[in-house]
Amino acid sequence: MTDLSFYFDKITITKPDLPELDQFVEQLKIIWDNKWLTNNGPFHDKLESALAEYLGVPYVSLFCNGTIALQTALKALKISGEVITTPFTFPATVHSIFWNQCEPVFCDISPESFSLDPDRIEPLITSKTTAIIPCHVYGKPSDTKSIQALADKFGLKVIYDAAHAFGIFPKQSGKDVWGDISMLSFHATKVFNTIEGGALIMHDKAQKERVDYLKNFGIAGEELIVGEGINGKMNEICAAFGLLQLLHVDEQIQKRQLLDARYRHNLEGIKGIDIPQIGNWYKPNFSYFPIFITDDFPVSVEKVQKRLAQFNIYGRRYFYPLVSQAPCYRTLPSANPALLPVATELSSRVFCLPLYSGLSTTDIDYICSIITGCN
Ligand code: T4K
């Protein structure tokens, strides 16, 4: 067998939670017996309902991944022209805008939310602007109320990249929290994963129907095509996996909470290490543990990363460099770093430490001792 020790001997930024193998095999047997593998099968439909219930939202549409889901959201809302978005995100957010033939317009972020700074959005709105796409980075919510107020004032759509934000919002929240549509990612690296997967959250039945057609090639019947759709469907194996994950997700989040608290206990008060505070209007999901290394710390973020790697510990600089600095976007006028001072500064200092339910508090103590030993 291939030697996979390279992957397993390391503490990485994350490791996926998995369902019980026996239970998954039972689900697989059902799939084998039914021979129904994809295209809105029973596990798919059951997971859609179970997630709508768990999240307390009216409509969920499952996808093969979060990126295709986001692209479909833009299509469903007929977004065109310019879209105001964040540079402090995973490339998928901005690529989705670009793949819908729209122009991303980068807006600076707030040092509190790490998402779009509402005060900086308005000056960027032009006659071509049709939408705002913020991102709830690390599961910390954007200032959704202010963003919605701006969108209402200027007649814009809001689509949230909520890839990191599984389960953070109170049940029965409305548009002022979810925007017109929100996208969740269920990638293996996320708090709730279906191996690959994602979903859109919507408020009305007509929107859900439109999204469901679009993710199935725009097909509304054997001889009826209602739109220029794509193949964004989640298959039955991922859906069955997701249903089992849902049974344990609260427990996994609780384990992460303990580890988060241990990091805070060990690192809070250390000069040169800034730790974002947790707000009180949302339910944190402890998806990431970002720290910001300032000039008061004896060494740079690069050195902290290298030092940990010497001990086989691999954090990640999510999100450095800014996506606005990618060659495909950096010539856009809004990508000028001078116009994005907060994002540029935070991106140069951020370092996400390993956080997943399989870690122990002893692991966290070990990681922290290496960091505090840097000089
Ligand atoms: N918007 C935002 C804000 C996002 O963060 C993402 C995805 C998206 C949109 C798009 O959603 P999806 O289309 O992916 O559903 C990873 C993920 O691939 C990506 O999904 C995620 N964001 C991003 C933040 O992280 P990489 O390039 O850092 O992945 P990778 O392969 O380096 O994995 C990170 C670590 O995770 C590895 O060092 C080890 C561990 N790992 C990974 C996988 C895949 C495992 O232990 N097992 C695994 O199966 O992007």
CSV table of C-alpha atoms and ligand atoms in Angstrom, one decimal:
chain,number,residue,atom,x,y,z
A,1,MET,CA,0.0,0.0,0.0
A,2,THR,CA,1.1,3.6,-0.7
A,3,ASP,CA,2.9,5.2,2.2
A,4,LEU,CA,0.5,7.9,3.5
A,5,SER,CA,2.4,8.8,6.6
A,6,PHE,CA,3.2,12.2,5.1
A,7,TYR,CA,-0.5,13.1,5.6
A,8,PHE,CA,-1.1,11.5,9.0
A,9,ASP,CA,2.0,12.3,11.1
A,10,LYS,CA,1.2,16.0,11.0
A,11,ILE,CA,-1.0,18.3,12.9
A,12,THR,CA,-2.7,20.2,10.0
A,13,ILE,CA,-4.9,23.3,10.0
A,14,THR,CA,-7.9,20.9,10.1
A,15,LYS,CA,-8.9,17.3,9.8
A,16,PRO,CA,-12.4,16.3,8.9
A,17,ASP,CA,-14.9,14.9,11.3
A,18,LEU,CA,-16.3,11.6,10.0
A,19,PRO,CA,-19.5,9.6,10.7
A,20,GLU,CA,-19.2,6.1,12.3
A,21,LEU,CA,-18.0,3.8,9.5
A,22,ASP,CA,-20.5,1.0,10.4
A,23,GLN,CA,-23.4,3.5,10.2
A,24,PHE,CA,-22.1,4.8,6.9
A,25,VAL,CA,-21.8,1.2,5.5
A,26,GLU,CA,-25.5,0.7,6.4
A,27,GLN,CA,-26.4,3.8,4.4
A,28,LEU,CA,-24.3,2.6,1.5
A,29,LYS,CA,-26.1,-0.8,1.5
A,30,ILE,CA,-29.4,1.1,1.0
A,31,ILE,CA,-28.0,3.1,-1.8
A,32,TRP,CA,-26.6,-0.1,-3.4
A,33,ASP,CA,-30.0,-1.8,-3.1
A,34,ASN,CA,-31.9,1.1,-4.5
A,35,LYS,CA,-29.4,1.9,-7.3
A,36,TRP,CA,-30.4,5.6,-7.0
A,37,LEU,CA,-27.1,7.5,-6.9
A,38,THR,CA,-27.9,11.1,-7.7
A,39,ASN,CA,-30.6,13.5,-9.1
A,40,ASN,CA,-32.7,14.4,-6.1
A,41,GLY,CA,-32.7,10.9,-4.5
A,42,PRO,CA,-34.2,10.1,-1.1
A,43,PHE,CA,-31.0,10.9,0.9
A,44,HIS,CA,-30.7,14.3,-0.9
A,45,ASP,CA,-34.3,15.2,-0.1
A,46,LYS,CA,-34.0,14.1,3.5
A,47,LEU,CA,-30.8,16.1,4.1
A,48,GLU,CA,-32.4,19.2,2.6
A,49,SER,CA,-35.2,18.9,5.1
A,50,ALA,CA,-33.0,18.0,8.0
A,51,LEU,CA,-30.7,21.0,7.3
A,52,ALA,CA,-33.6,23.4,7.0
A,53,GLU,CA,-34.8,22.2,10.4
A,54,TYR,CA,-31.4,22.3,12.0
A,55,LEU,CA,-30.6,25.8,10.7
A,56,GLY,CA,-34.1,27.1,11.2
A,57,VAL,CA,-34.4,28.4,7.6
A,58,PRO,CA,-37.3,28.1,5.2
A,59,TYR,CA,-35.5,26.6,2.1
A,60,VAL,CA,-32.3,24.8,1.5
A,61,SER,CA,-31.0,23.6,-1.8
A,62,LEU,CA,-28.0,21.2,-1.7
A,63,PHE,CA,-25.1,21.4,-4.1
A,64,CYS,CA,-22.0,19.4,-5.1
A,65,ASN,CA,-19.8,22.2,-3.6
A,66,GLY,CA,-20.1,25.8,-2.3
A,67,THR,CA,-18.5,27.4,-5.4
A,68,ILE,CA,-21.0,26.1,-7.9
A,69,ALA,CA,-23.7,27.0,-5.3
A,70,LEU,CA,-22.5,30.6,-5.2
A,71,GLN,CA,-22.3,30.8,-9.0
A,72,THR,CA,-25.8,29.5,-9.2
A,73,ALA,CA,-27.0,32.1,-6.6
A,74,LEU,CA,-25.7,34.9,-8.9
A,75,LYS,CA,-27.4,33.4,-11.9
A,76,ALA,CA,-30.7,32.9,-10.0
A,77,LEU,CA,-30.8,36.5,-8.9
A,78,LYS,CA,-29.7,37.7,-12.5
A,79,ILE,CA,-26.7,39.6,-11.1
A,80,SER,CA,-24.9,41.7,-13.8
A,81,GLY,CA,-22.5,44.6,-14.0
A,82,GLU,CA,-20.5,45.3,-10.9
A,83,VAL,CA,-20.5,43.4,-7.7
A,84,ILE,CA,-19.0,44.8,-4.5
A,85,THR,CA,-17.0,42.2,-2.6
A,86,THR,CA,-14.3,41.5,-0.2
A,87,PRO,CA,-10.6,40.8,-0.9
A,88,PHE,CA,-10.2,39.0,2.4
A,89,THR,CA,-11.7,35.6,1.4
A,90,PHE,CA,-11.0,32.4,-0.4
A,91,PRO,CA,-10.6,32.8,-4.2
A,92,ALA,CA,-14.0,31.1,-4.9
A,93,THR,CA,-16.0,34.1,-3.8
A,94,VAL,CA,-14.4,36.4,-6.4
A,95,HIS,CA,-14.1,33.7,-9.1
A,96,SER,CA,-17.9,33.1,-8.8
A,97,ILE,CA,-18.5,36.8,-9.7
A,98,PHE,CA,-16.0,36.6,-12.6
A,99,TRP,CA,-17.6,33.4,-13.9
A,100,ASN,CA,-20.9,35.2,-14.1
A,101,GLN,CA,-19.4,37.8,-16.4
A,102,CYS,CA,-19.6,40.4,-13.7
A,103,GLU,CA,-16.8,42.8,-12.5
A,104,PRO,CA,-15.7,42.4,-8.9
A,105,VAL,CA,-15.2,45.7,-7.1
A,106,PHE,CA,-13.1,45.2,-4.0
A,107,CYS,CA,-14.1,47.0,-0.8
A,108,ASP,CA,-12.1,47.3,2.4
A,109,ILE,CA,-13.0,45.3,5.5
A,110,SER,CA,-13.8,46.1,9.1
A,111,PRO,CA,-11.2,45.2,11.7
A,112,GLU,CA,-13.9,43.9,13.9
A,113,SER,CA,-15.9,41.6,11.6
A,114,PHE,CA,-13.1,40.9,9.0
A,115,SER,CA,-16.0,41.3,6.4
A,116,LEU,CA,-17.0,44.3,4.4
A,117,ASP,CA,-17.0,47.6,6.2
A,118,PRO,CA,-20.5,49.1,5.5
A,119,ASP,CA,-19.1,52.7,5.6
A,120,ARG,CA,-16.9,51.9,2.7
A,121,ILE,CA,-19.5,50.2,0.5
A,122,GLU,CA,-21.6,53.3,-0.4
A,123,PRO,CA,-18.8,55.3,-2.1
A,124,LEU,CA,-18.2,52.2,-4.4
A,125,ILE,CA,-21.8,52.0,-5.6
A,126,THR,CA,-22.3,53.1,-9.2
A,127,SER,CA,-25.1,52.8,-11.7
A,128,LYS,CA,-23.7,49.4,-12.7
A,129,THR,CA,-23.7,47.9,-9.2
A,130,THR,CA,-26.3,45.2,-8.8
A,131,ALA,CA,-25.1,43.2,-5.8
A,132,ILE,CA,-23.0,43.0,-2.6
A,133,ILE,CA,-21.2,39.7,-1.8
A,134,PRO,CA,-19.6,39.8,1.7
A,135,CYS,CA,-18.0,36.8,3.4
A,136,HIS,CA,-18.5,35.7,7.1
A,137,VAL,CA,-14.8,34.9,7.6
A,138,TYR,CA,-13.9,32.3,10.2
A,139,GLY,CA,-17.6,32.0,11.1
A,140,LYS,CA,-17.7,35.6,12.4
A,141,PRO,CA,-20.8,37.3,11.0
A,142,SER,CA,-20.6,40.4,8.8
A,143,ASP,CA,-22.5,43.5,9.9
A,144,THR,CA,-25.6,42.1,8.1
A,145,LYS,CA,-28.1,44.7,9.3
A,146,SER,CA,-26.1,47.7,8.0
A,147,ILE,CA,-25.3,45.9,4.7
A,148,GLN,CA,-29.0,45.1,4.2
A,149,ALA,CA,-30.0,48.7,5.0
A,150,LEU,CA,-27.5,49.8,2.3
A,151,ALA,CA,-28.8,47.2,-0.2
A,152,ASP,CA,-32.4,48.4,0.5
A,153,LYS,CA,-31.5,52.0,0.0
A,154,PHE,CA,-29.8,51.4,-3.4
A,155,GLY,CA,-32.0,48.5,-4.6
A,156,LEU,CA,-29.1,45.9,-4.5
A,157,LYS,CA,-29.1,42.2,-3.9
A,158,VAL,CA,-27.1,40.7,-1.1
A,159,ILE,CA,-25.5,37.2,-1.4
A,160,TYR,CA,-23.5,36.0,1.6
A,161,ASP,CA,-20.5,33.7,1.2
A,162,ALA,CA,-21.4,31.9,4.4
A,163,ALA,CA,-19.0,29.0,3.6
A,164,HIS,CA,-17.5,29.3,7.2
A,165,ALA,CA,-20.7,30.1,8.9
A,166,PHE,CA,-22.6,26.8,9.5
A,167,GLY,CA,-25.1,27.1,12.3
A,168,ILE,CA,-24.1,30.5,13.6
A,169,PHE,CA,-27.4,32.4,13.2
A,170,PRO,CA,-30.5,32.2,15.3
A,171,LYS,CA,-33.3,30.1,13.9
A,172,GLN,CA,-36.0,31.9,12.0
A,173,SER,CA,-33.6,34.7,11.1
A,174,GLY,CA,-34.7,36.7,8.0
A,175,LYS,CA,-33.2,38.6,5.1
A,176,ASP,CA,-31.3,41.0,7.4
A,177,VAL,CA,-29.2,38.0,8.4
A,178,TRP,CA,-29.2,35.7,5.4
A,179,GLY,CA,-29.4,38.4,2.6
A,180,ASP,CA,-31.3,37.4,-0.5
A,181,ILE,CA,-29.4,34.1,-0.6
A,182,SER,CA,-26.6,32.7,1.5
A,183,MET,CA,-24.1,30.0,0.5
A,184,LEU,CA,-22.8,27.3,2.8
A,185,SER,CA,-19.8,25.1,2.1
A,186,PHE,CA,-19.8,21.5,3.2
A,187,HIS,CA,-16.2,20.8,2.0
A,188,ALA,CA,-14.1,18.2,4.0
A,189,THR,CA,-12.4,21.1,5.8
A,190,LYS,CA,-15.6,22.6,7.2
A,191,VAL,CA,-17.3,22.2,10.6
A,192,PHE,CA,-20.1,20.3,8.9
A,193,ASN,CA,-18.9,18.3,5.9
A,194,THR,CA,-20.4,16.1,3.2
A,195,ILE,CA,-16.9,15.3,1.8
A,196,GLU,CA,-17.6,17.9,-1.0
A,197,GLY,CA,-20.8,19.8,-0.9
A,198,GLY,CA,-22.6,23.0,-0.3
A,199,ALA,CA,-26.0,24.6,-0.1
A,200,LEU,CA,-28.0,27.8,-0.8
A,201,ILE,CA,-30.3,29.2,1.9
A,202,MET,CA,-33.4,31.0,0.5
A,203,HIS,CA,-36.5,32.7,1.8
A,204,ASP,CA,-39.2,31.9,-0.7
A,205,LYS,CA,-40.5,28.9,-2.6
A,206,ALA,CA,-40.2,30.4,-6.1
A,207,GLN,CA,-36.5,31.2,-5.5
A,208,LYS,CA,-35.9,27.6,-4.3
A,209,GLU,CA,-37.6,26.2,-7.4
A,210,ARG,CA,-35.6,28.4,-9.7
A,211,VAL,CA,-32.3,27.4,-7.9
A,212,ASP,CA,-33.3,23.7,-8.1
A,213,TYR,CA,-33.9,24.0,-11.9
A,214,LEU,CA,-30.6,25.9,-12.4
A,215,LYS,CA,-28.6,23.2,-10.5
A,216,ASN,CA,-30.1,20.6,-12.8
A,217,PHE,CA,-29.2,22.0,-16.2
A,218,GLY,CA,-32.3,24.3,-16.1
A,219,ILE,CA,-34.4,21.2,-16.7
A,220,ALA,CA,-38.0,21.5,-15.4
A,221,GLY,CA,-39.4,18.4,-17.1
A,222,GLU,CA,-38.4,15.8,-19.6
A,223,GLU,CA,-39.1,18.1,-22.5
A,224,LEU,CA,-38.8,21.5,-20.7
A,225,ILE,CA,-35.7,23.6,-20.2
A,226,VAL,CA,-36.4,26.8,-18.3
A,227,GLY,CA,-33.0,28.4,-18.0
A,228,GLU,CA,-29.3,28.1,-18.8
A,229,GLY,CA,-28.5,25.8,-15.9
A,230,ILE,CA,-25.5,23.9,-14.8
A,231,ASN,CA,-24.9,20.5,-13.0
A,232,GLY,CA,-24.6,21.4,-9.4
A,233,LYS,CA,-26.4,18.4,-7.8
A,234,MET,CA,-25.3,16.7,-4.6
A,235,ASN,CA,-25.1,12.9,-5.0
A,236,GLU,CA,-26.7,10.3,-2.7
A,237,ILE,CA,-23.4,9.2,-1.1
A,238,CYS,CA,-22.5,12.7,0.1
A,239,ALA,CA,-26.1,13.3,1.2
A,240,ALA,CA,-26.2,10.0,3.3
A,241,PHE,CA,-22.8,11.0,4.8
A,242,GLY,CA,-24.2,14.4,5.6
A,243,LEU,CA,-27.2,13.0,7.4
A,244,LEU,CA,-24.9,11.0,9.7
A,245,GLN,CA,-22.7,14.0,10.3
A,246,LEU,CA,-25.7,16.0,11.4
A,247,LEU,CA,-26.2,13.6,14.3
A,248,HIS,CA,-22.8,14.6,15.8
A,249,VAL,CA,-22.1,18.1,14.6
A,250,ASP,CA,-23.1,19.7,17.9
A,251,GLU,CA,-20.8,17.4,19.8
A,252,GLN,CA,-17.9,18.2,17.4
A,253,ILE,CA,-18.5,21.9,17.9
A,254,GLN,CA,-18.5,21.5,21.7
A,255,LYS,CA,-15.1,19.8,21.4
A,256,ARG,CA,-13.8,22.6,19.3
A,257,GLN,CA,-15.1,25.1,21.9
A,258,LEU,CA,-12.9,23.5,24.5
A,259,LEU,CA,-9.9,23.7,22.3
A,260,ASP,CA,-10.7,27.3,21.4
A,261,ALA,CA,-10.9,28.1,25.1
A,262,ARG,CA,-7.5,26.4,25.7
A,263,TYR,CA,-5.8,28.5,23.0
A,264,ARG,CA,-7.3,31.7,24.6
A,265,HIS,CA,-6.2,30.6,28.0
A,266,ASN,CA,-2.6,30.0,26.8
A,267,LEU,CA,-2.2,33.0,24.4
A,268,GLU,CA,-4.4,35.8,25.7
A,269,GLY,CA,-2.3,38.6,27.1
A,270,ILE,CA,0.8,37.7,25.2
A,271,LYS,CA,2.3,40.9,23.7
A,272,GLY,CA,2.1,40.9,19.9
A,273,ILE,CA,-0.6,38.3,19.6
A,274,ASP,CA,-4.1,39.6,18.9
A,275,ILE,CA,-7.0,37.2,19.3
A,276,PRO,CA,-10.4,38.2,17.9
A,277,GLN,CA,-13.1,38.3,20.4
A,278,ILE,CA,-16.3,36.3,20.1
A,279,GLY,CA,-19.5,38.4,19.8
A,280,ASN,CA,-22.7,37.8,21.6
A,281,TRP,CA,-25.4,38.0,19.0
A,282,TYR,CA,-24.5,34.8,17.1
A,283,LYS,CA,-23.5,31.2,18.1
A,284,PRO,CA,-19.9,30.7,17.3
A,285,ASN,CA,-19.0,27.4,15.5
A,286,PHE,CA,-15.3,27.5,16.3
A,287,SER,CA,-14.4,26.7,12.7
A,288,TYR,CA,-11.0,28.5,12.8
A,289,PHE,CA,-8.7,29.9,15.4
A,290,PRO,CA,-7.0,33.0,13.8
A,291,ILE,CA,-4.4,35.0,15.5
A,292,PHE,CA,-2.8,38.2,14.3
A,293,ILE,CA,0.9,38.6,14.9
A,294,THR,CA,1.8,42.3,15.4
A,295,ASP,CA,5.2,44.1,15.5
A,296,ASP,CA,5.2,43.7,19.3
A,297,PHE,CA,5.8,39.9,18.9
A,298,PRO,CA,9.5,39.0,18.7
A,299,VAL,CA,9.2,37.3,15.3
A,300,SER,CA,7.1,37.7,12.1
A,301,VAL,CA,4.1,35.6,11.1
A,302,GLU,CA,6.4,33.8,8.5
A,303,LYS,CA,8.8,32.8,11.3
A,304,VAL,CA,6.0,31.5,13.5
A,305,GLN,CA,4.7,29.4,10.6
A,306,LYS,CA,8.2,28.0,9.8
A,307,ARG,CA,8.9,27.3,13.5
A,308,LEU,CA,5.7,25.3,13.9
A,309,ALA,CA,6.4,23.4,10.6
A,310,GLN,CA,9.7,22.3,12.1
A,311,PHE,CA,7.6,20.4,14.7
A,312,ASN,CA,5.2,19.0,12.0
A,313,ILE,CA,2.5,21.5,12.8
A,314,TYR,CA,0.9,23.3,9.9
A,315,GLY,CA,-1.3,26.3,10.4
A,316,ARG,CA,-2.4,28.3,7.4
A,317,ARG,CA,-2.3,32.0,6.4
A,318,TYR,CA,-6.0,32.2,5.5
A,319,PHE,CA,-6.3,34.7,3.8
A,320,TYR,CA,-2.8,35.8,2.6
A,321,PRO,CA,-2.2,37.0,0.0
A,322,LEU,CA,-5.5,38.9,-0.6
A,323,VAL,CA,-7.4,37.5,-3.5
A,324,SER,CA,-7.3,41.1,-5.0
A,325,GLN,CA,-3.5,40.5,-5.4
A,326,ALA,CA,-4.0,37.5,-7.7
A,327,PRO,CA,-2.7,38.2,-11.2
A,328,CYS,CA,-6.2,37.9,-12.6
A,329,TYR,CA,-7.5,40.7,-10.4
A,330,ARG,CA,-4.7,42.9,-9.4
A,331,THR,CA,-5.0,45.3,-12.3
A,332,LEU,CA,-8.5,46.2,-11.4
A,333,PRO,CA,-8.6,49.8,-10.0
A,334,SER,CA,-10.3,48.6,-6.8
A,335,ALA,CA,-7.5,46.1,-6.1
A,336,ASN,CA,-5.0,48.8,-5.3
A,337,PRO,CA,-3.7,48.0,-1.8
A,338,ALA,CA,-3.8,51.7,-0.9
A,339,LEU,CA,-7.6,51.5,-1.1
A,340,LEU,CA,-7.7,48.3,1.0
A,341,PRO,CA,-5.5,49.3,4.0
A,342,VAL,CA,-7.3,47.2,6.7
A,343,ALA,CA,-7.5,44.0,4.6
A,344,THR,CA,-3.9,44.4,3.5
A,345,GLU,CA,-2.7,44.9,7.1
A,346,LEU,CA,-4.8,42.0,8.6
A,347,SER,CA,-3.9,39.7,5.7
A,348,SER,CA,-0.2,40.2,6.3
A,349,ARG,CA,-0.5,39.4,10.0
A,350,VAL,CA,-3.1,36.6,10.2
A,351,PHE,CA,-2.2,33.0,11.0
A,352,CYS,CA,-4.9,30.3,11.6
A,353,LEU,CA,-3.8,27.7,14.1
A,354,PRO,CA,-4.9,24.0,13.9
A,355,LEU,CA,-8.4,23.5,15.2
A,356,TYR,CA,-10.4,20.3,14.8
A,357,SER,CA,-12.2,18.0,17.2
A,358,GLY,CA,-9.5,15.3,17.0
A,359,LEU,CA,-7.0,17.5,18.8
A,360,SER,CA,-6.5,17.3,22.5
A,361,THR,CA,-5.8,20.1,25.0
A,362,THR,CA,-2.3,18.7,25.3
A,363,ASP,CA,-1.8,19.2,21.6
A,364,ILE,CA,-3.0,22.8,22.0
A,365,ASP,CA,-0.6,23.4,25.0
A,366,TYR,CA,2.2,21.9,22.8
A,367,ILE,CA,1.4,24.2,19.9
A,368,CYS,CA,1.2,27.3,22.2
A,369,SER,CA,4.5,26.4,23.9
A,370,ILE,CA,6.2,26.4,20.5
A,371,ILE,CA,4.7,29.8,19.6
A,372,THR,CA,5.5,31.4,22.9
A,373,GLY,CA,9.1,30.0,22.6
A,374,CYS,CA,9.6,31.9,19.3
A,375,ASN,CA,12.3,34.6,19.5
B,1,T4K,N1,-15.8,30.7,0.2
B,1,T4K,C1,-15.0,30.5,1.2
B,1,T4K,C2,-14.8,31.7,2.2
B,1,T4K,C3,-14.3,29.4,1.4
B,1,T4K,O1,-13.4,29.2,2.5
B,1,T4K,C4,-14.4,28.3,0.5
B,1,T4K,C5,-13.7,27.1,0.7
B,1,T4K,C6,-15.3,28.5,-0.6
B,1,T4K,C7,-16.0,29.7,-0.7
B,1,T4K,C8,-15.6,27.4,-1.6
B,1,T4K,O2,-16.3,26.3,-1.0
B,1,T4K,P1,-16.2,24.9,-1.7
B,1,T4K,O3,-16.4,25.0,-3.2
B,1,T4K,O4,-14.8,24.4,-1.4
B,1,T4K,O5,-17.2,24.1,-1.0
B,1,T4K,C9,-9.4,24.5,1.7
B,1,T4K,C10,-10.7,23.9,1.1
B,1,T4K,O6,-10.4,23.1,0.0
B,1,T4K,C11,-11.7,25.0,0.7
B,1,T4K,O7,-13.0,24.3,0.6
B,1,T4K,C12,-11.9,26.0,1.8
B,1,T4K,N2,-12.7,27.1,1.5
B,1,T4K,C13,-10.5,26.6,2.2
B,1,T4K,C14,-10.6,27.6,3.3
B,1,T4K,O8,-9.7,25.5,2.6
B,1,T4K,P2,-7.0,24.6,0.8
B,1,T4K,O9,-6.5,24.8,-0.5
B,1,T4K,O10,-6.4,25.2,2.0
B,1,T4K,O11,-7.1,23.0,1.1
B,1,T4K,P3,-6.0,21.9,1.5
B,1,T4K,O12,-6.2,20.8,0.5
B,1,T4K,O13,-4.7,22.5,1.6
B,1,T4K,O14,-6.5,21.4,2.9
B,1,T4K,C15,-6.2,22.0,4.1
B,1,T4K,C16,-5.8,21.0,5.1
B,1,T4K,O15,-7.0,20.2,5.5
B,1,T4K,C17,-4.8,20.0,4.7
B,1,T4K,O16,-3.5,20.5,5.1
B,1,T4K,C18,-5.1,18.8,5.5
B,1,T4K,C19,-6.6,18.9,5.8
B,1,T4K,N3,-7.4,18.0,5.0
B,1,T4K,C20,-7.9,18.4,3.8
B,1,T4K,C21,-8.7,17.5,3.1
B,1,T4K,C22,-9.2,18.0,1.7
B,1,T4K,C23,-7.7,16.7,5.5
B,1,T4K,O17,-7.2,16.4,6.6
B,1,T4K,N4,-8.5,15.9,4.8
B,1,T4K,C24,-9.0,16.3,3.6
B,1,T4K,O18,-9.8,15.5,3.0
B,1,T4K,O19,-8.6,24.9,0.7
